[in-house]
Amino acid sequence: MTILFVTGTGTEIGKTVVTAAVAAAARGRSVAVLKPAQTGLAPGEHGDAAEVARLAGAVTAVELGRFPEPLAPATAARRAAMTPVRPQDVADAAQKLATEHDLVLVEGAGGLLVRFDDEGGTLADAAALVGAPVLVVTPAGLGTLNATALTAEALRARGVECAGVVVGSWPAAPGLAARCNITDLPVVAGAPLLGAVPEGAGALSPADFRDRATNWLAPRLGGDWTPPR
């Protein structure tokens, strides 16, 4: 049984597609994806967990809370007068899914320290409760080193393992900063670079996505990717 949390250095940087790639690369293993708090969608709309299942295939998709406004989970829950998702809720759900699946992927909302509730609970707190590592998804280009270093530092301060870093959207024609970041990201994170998912990967057909996913991830995540030189 394995639980892996997936966070990002910000929002809209490819967490869902990276989560789907990790799920797709876990061939022969039963996989569940848990989205603790989905914001910005009405009931019945296609959410991140459903998108992982669409791309990766036979995946159990679970949401704990859904809030209509596209805001941080704590703010969205408060404005909707709805019960927030708390770190213990996330930990309990992940551990239950782990009794029924070989791999559980817990995808956060936004960055690591985005608040789930008004008491300040975060994805980092949930990972600490479970004792699970956290995979950090980063952008490719300028500015990513500082955000990645801060995320890794926040994990260390809470005694949570950083499993590694994956670039969430690797450009077809990477510039100088992106090429240099391949070397620098693992240094500032203090953890290995475990993949780079190409930009536009989420627009592939599910069949193509599943066939190619192992090309984007390092062996530790079930793939055969190695950093470009």
Tab-separated table of C-alpha atoms in Angstrom:
chain	number	residue	atom	x	y	z
A	1	MET	CA	0.000	0.000	0.000
A	2	THR	CA	1.419	3.389	-0.998
A	3	ILE	CA	0.093	6.906	-0.508
A	4	LEU	CA	1.631	9.798	-2.432
A	5	PHE	CA	0.506	13.396	-2.084
A	6	VAL	CA	0.825	15.695	-5.103
A	7	THR	CA	1.176	19.437	-4.619
A	8	GLY	CA	2.390	22.335	-6.691
A	9	THR	CA	4.288	25.565	-6.312
A	10	GLY	CA	1.117	27.328	-7.428
A	11	THR	CA	-2.084	26.817	-9.360
A	12	GLU	CA	-2.597	25.913	-13.032
A	13	ILE	CA	0.848	24.376	-13.415
A	14	GLY	CA	-0.049	20.801	-14.309
A	15	LYS	CA	-0.779	18.954	-11.056
A	16	THR	CA	-3.747	17.072	-12.482
A	17	VAL	CA	-1.920	15.964	-15.621
A	18	VAL	CA	1.105	14.882	-13.565
A	19	THR	CA	-1.176	12.962	-11.207
A	20	ALA	CA	-2.756	11.266	-14.221
A	21	ALA	CA	0.671	10.386	-15.620
A	22	VAL	CA	1.734	8.794	-12.328
A	23	ALA	CA	-1.530	6.846	-12.265
A	24	ALA	CA	-1.091	5.730	-15.876
A	25	ALA	CA	2.487	4.612	-15.218
A	26	ALA	CA	1.349	2.400	-12.323
A	27	ARG	CA	0.535	-0.418	-14.700
A	28	GLY	CA	-0.704	-3.594	-13.085
A	29	ARG	CA	-1.488	-1.805	-9.825
A	30	SER	CA	-4.866	-0.659	-8.545
A	31	VAL	CA	-4.937	3.131	-8.221
A	32	ALA	CA	-7.181	5.635	-6.445
A	33	VAL	CA	-7.002	9.403	-6.811
A	34	LEU	CA	-8.314	11.542	-3.981
A	35	LYS	CA	-9.146	15.218	-4.487
A	36	PRO	CA	-9.766	16.632	-1.012
A	37	ALA	CA	-11.275	19.936	-2.135
A	38	GLN	CA	-12.478	20.794	-5.624
A	39	THR	CA	-13.315	24.463	-6.074
A	40	GLY	CA	-14.834	26.463	-8.895
A	41	LEU	CA	-17.223	23.784	-10.140
A	42	ALA	CA	-20.910	23.122	-9.695
A	43	PRO	CA	-22.258	19.685	-8.789
A	44	GLY	CA	-22.011	17.305	-11.731
A	45	GLU	CA	-19.257	19.188	-13.548
A	46	HIS	CA	-16.072	17.368	-14.564
A	47	GLY	CA	-13.474	17.783	-11.805
A	48	ASP	CA	-9.787	17.031	-11.413
A	49	ALA	CA	-10.270	13.500	-10.044
A	50	ALA	CA	-12.542	12.661	-12.966
A	51	GLU	CA	-9.944	14.085	-15.370
A	52	VAL	CA	-7.270	11.829	-13.894
A	53	ALA	CA	-9.571	8.853	-14.394
A	54	ARG	CA	-10.328	9.921	-17.986
A	55	LEU	CA	-6.659	10.165	-18.909
A	56	ALA	CA	-5.232	7.310	-16.856
A	57	GLY	CA	-7.979	4.698	-17.231
A	58	ALA	CA	-9.152	2.361	-14.499
A	59	VAL	CA	-8.760	4.692	-11.531
A	60	THR	CA	-11.028	5.094	-8.515
A	61	ALA	CA	-11.810	8.829	-8.347
A	62	VAL	CA	-12.917	10.351	-5.033
A	63	GLU	CA	-13.747	13.920	-3.979
A	64	LEU	CA	-14.269	14.902	-0.356
A	65	GLY	CA	-15.644	18.405	-0.881
A	66	ARG	CA	-16.786	20.569	-3.795
A	67	PHE	CA	-17.282	24.298	-3.536
A	68	PRO	CA	-18.739	26.492	-6.299
A	69	GLU	CA	-16.410	29.510	-6.358
A	70	PRO	CA	-12.846	29.299	-7.765
A	71	LEU	CA	-11.121	30.263	-4.532
A	72	ALA	CA	-8.894	28.695	-1.910
A	73	PRO	CA	-10.817	25.824	-0.272
A	74	ALA	CA	-11.217	27.524	3.115
A	75	THR	CA	-12.518	30.722	1.520
A	76	ALA	CA	-14.775	28.878	-0.910
A	77	ALA	CA	-16.269	26.768	1.886
A	78	ARG	CA	-16.843	29.783	4.127
A	79	ARG	CA	-18.506	31.840	1.387
A	80	ALA	CA	-20.766	28.928	0.455
A	81	ALA	CA	-21.643	28.266	4.123
A	82	MET	CA	-20.450	24.698	3.602
A	83	THR	CA	-18.456	22.421	5.883
A	84	PRO	CA	-14.767	22.616	4.979
A	85	VAL	CA	-12.523	19.648	4.393
A	86	ARG	CA	-10.041	19.222	7.241
A	87	PRO	CA	-6.620	17.528	7.236
A	88	GLN	CA	-7.886	14.653	9.363
A	89	ASP	CA	-10.672	14.046	6.818
A	90	VAL	CA	-8.045	13.789	4.092
A	91	ALA	CA	-5.835	11.483	6.132
A	92	ASP	CA	-8.734	9.189	7.022
A	93	ALA	CA	-9.949	8.969	3.417
A	94	ALA	CA	-6.450	8.307	2.057
A	95	GLN	CA	-5.779	5.569	4.576
A	96	LYS	CA	-9.120	3.904	3.852
A	97	LEU	CA	-8.432	3.954	0.111
A	98	ALA	CA	-4.988	2.485	0.782
A	99	THR	CA	-6.595	-0.610	2.291
A	100	GLU	CA	-8.320	-1.220	-1.050
A	101	HIS	CA	-5.733	-0.011	-3.605
A	102	ASP	CA	-2.038	-0.449	-4.300
A	103	LEU	CA	-1.470	3.266	-4.883
A	104	VAL	CA	-3.377	6.306	-3.603
A	105	LEU	CA	-2.634	9.711	-5.137
A	106	VAL	CA	-3.866	12.721	-3.180
A	107	GLU	CA	-3.971	15.851	-5.351
A	108	GLY	CA	-4.030	19.159	-3.547
A	109	ALA	CA	-5.546	22.485	-4.577
A	110	GLY	CA	-3.106	25.203	-5.569
A	111	GLY	CA	0.107	25.234	-3.537
A	112	LEU	CA	1.186	23.312	-0.469
A	113	LEU	CA	0.029	25.806	2.172
A	114	VAL	CA	-3.339	26.752	0.695
A	115	ARG	CA	-5.810	26.571	3.570
A	116	PHE	CA	-8.487	23.905	3.710
A	117	ASP	CA	-10.249	25.391	6.737
A	118	ASP	CA	-10.294	28.511	8.883
A	119	GLU	CA	-8.012	26.850	11.438
A	120	GLY	CA	-5.238	26.859	8.845
A	121	GLY	CA	-5.167	23.165	7.955
A	122	THR	CA	-3.245	22.390	4.766
A	123	LEU	CA	-2.265	19.534	2.495
A	124	ALA	CA	1.067	19.452	4.311
A	125	ASP	CA	-0.767	18.766	7.575
A	126	ALA	CA	-2.685	15.900	5.974
A	127	ALA	CA	0.518	14.384	4.593
A	128	ALA	CA	2.120	14.645	8.034
A	129	LEU	CA	-0.833	12.853	9.625
A	130	VAL	CA	-0.474	9.989	7.154
A	131	GLY	CA	3.321	10.004	7.142
A	132	ALA	CA	3.267	10.097	3.338
A	133	PRO	CA	5.721	11.790	0.963
A	134	VAL	CA	4.795	14.735	-1.238
A	135	LEU	CA	5.582	15.098	-4.941
A	136	VAL	CA	6.059	18.734	-5.984
A	137	VAL	CA	4.911	19.883	-9.434
A	138	THR	CA	6.675	22.964	-10.753
A	139	PRO	CA	6.655	25.196	-13.831
A	140	ALA	CA	9.602	24.932	-16.199
A	141	GLY	CA	10.773	28.512	-16.553
A	142	LEU	CA	11.988	31.605	-14.797
A	143	GLY	CA	10.832	31.981	-11.184
A	144	THR	CA	10.363	28.309	-10.459
A	145	LEU	CA	13.517	27.886	-8.385
A	146	ASN	CA	12.421	30.198	-5.582
A	147	ALA	CA	8.915	28.746	-5.392
A	148	THR	CA	10.265	25.200	-5.422
A	149	ALA	CA	12.811	25.988	-2.703
A	150	LEU	CA	10.101	27.536	-0.502
A	151	THR	CA	7.806	24.522	-0.964
A	152	ALA	CA	10.596	22.081	-0.120
A	153	GLU	CA	11.561	24.151	2.913
A	154	ALA	CA	7.971	24.141	4.154
A	155	LEU	CA	7.865	20.350	3.845
A	156	ARG	CA	11.117	19.920	5.756
A	157	ALA	CA	9.904	22.265	8.508
A	158	ARG	CA	6.931	19.950	9.024
A	159	GLY	CA	8.946	16.748	8.900
A	160	VAL	CA	7.341	15.691	5.615
A	161	GLU	CA	9.408	13.991	2.918
A	162	CYS	CA	9.674	15.619	-0.484
A	163	ALA	CA	9.482	12.645	-2.835
A	164	GLY	CA	10.832	14.682	-5.726
A	165	VAL	CA	9.967	17.271	-8.342
A	166	VAL	CA	8.173	16.956	-11.687
A	167	VAL	CA	7.935	19.741	-14.250
A	168	GLY	CA	4.248	20.022	-15.015
A	169	SER	CA	4.431	21.467	-18.535
A	170	TRP	CA	7.724	21.113	-20.374
A	171	PRO	CA	7.809	23.409	-23.421
A	172	ALA	CA	8.367	22.077	-26.910
A	173	ALA	CA	11.118	24.660	-27.379
A	174	PRO	CA	12.591	25.248	-23.895
A	175	GLY	CA	14.411	28.515	-23.315
A	176	LEU	CA	17.635	29.029	-21.431
A	177	ALA	CA	15.982	29.271	-18.002
A	178	ALA	CA	14.048	26.029	-18.474
A	179	ARG	CA	17.142	24.176	-19.675
A	180	CYS	CA	19.172	25.419	-16.714
A	181	ASN	CA	16.366	24.552	-14.297
A	182	ILE	CA	16.715	20.879	-15.167
A	183	THR	CA	20.040	21.018	-13.320
A	184	ASP	CA	19.026	23.484	-10.622
A	185	LEU	CA	15.598	22.208	-9.542
A	186	PRO	CA	16.837	19.110	-7.674
A	187	VAL	CA	19.482	21.232	-5.962
A	188	VAL	CA	17.050	23.812	-4.581
A	189	ALA	CA	14.478	21.134	-3.714
A	190	GLY	CA	16.949	18.817	-2.025
A	191	ALA	CA	15.113	16.031	-3.833
A	192	PRO	CA	15.401	14.356	-7.239
A	193	LEU	CA	13.895	15.581	-10.478
A	194	LEU	CA	11.469	12.780	-11.346
A	195	GLY	CA	10.071	13.838	-14.686
A	196	ALA	CA	8.878	16.459	-17.121
A	197	VAL	CA	5.429	16.194	-18.677
A	198	PRO	CA	5.268	17.889	-22.102
A	199	GLU	CA	3.005	20.878	-22.566
A	200	GLY	CA	-0.315	19.883	-24.053
A	201	ALA	CA	-0.158	16.329	-22.719
A	202	GLY	CA	-3.643	16.655	-21.262
A	203	ALA	CA	-5.037	17.219	-24.752
A	204	LEU	CA	-3.829	13.820	-25.977
A	205	SER	CA	-6.351	11.052	-26.409
A	206	PRO	CA	-6.504	8.846	-23.318
A	207	ALA	CA	-4.958	5.960	-25.257
A	208	ASP	CA	-1.996	8.074	-26.382
A	209	PHE	CA	-1.621	9.569	-22.913
A	210	ARG	CA	-1.387	6.126	-21.315
A	211	ASP	CA	1.060	4.871	-23.925
A	212	ARG	CA	3.380	7.847	-23.445
A	213	ALA	CA	3.142	8.453	-19.694
A	214	THR	CA	6.136	6.296	-18.805
A	215	ASN	CA	8.282	8.414	-21.158
A	216	TRP	CA	7.692	11.448	-18.947
A	217	LEU	CA	8.470	9.982	-15.526
A	218	ALA	CA	11.616	8.645	-13.878
A	219	PRO	CA	11.896	4.991	-12.818
A	220	ARG	CA	10.966	5.878	-9.238
A	221	LEU	CA	7.518	6.827	-10.571
A	222	GLY	CA	7.228	3.825	-12.874
A	223	GLY	CA	8.691	5.361	-16.024
A	224	ASP	CA	11.915	5.443	-17.994
A	225	TRP	CA	12.562	9.202	-18.268
A	226	THR	CA	16.017	10.640	-17.726
A	227	PRO	CA	16.813	14.362	-17.592
A	228	PRO	CA	17.841	15.906	-20.914
A	229	ARG	CA	21.449	17.027	-21.211
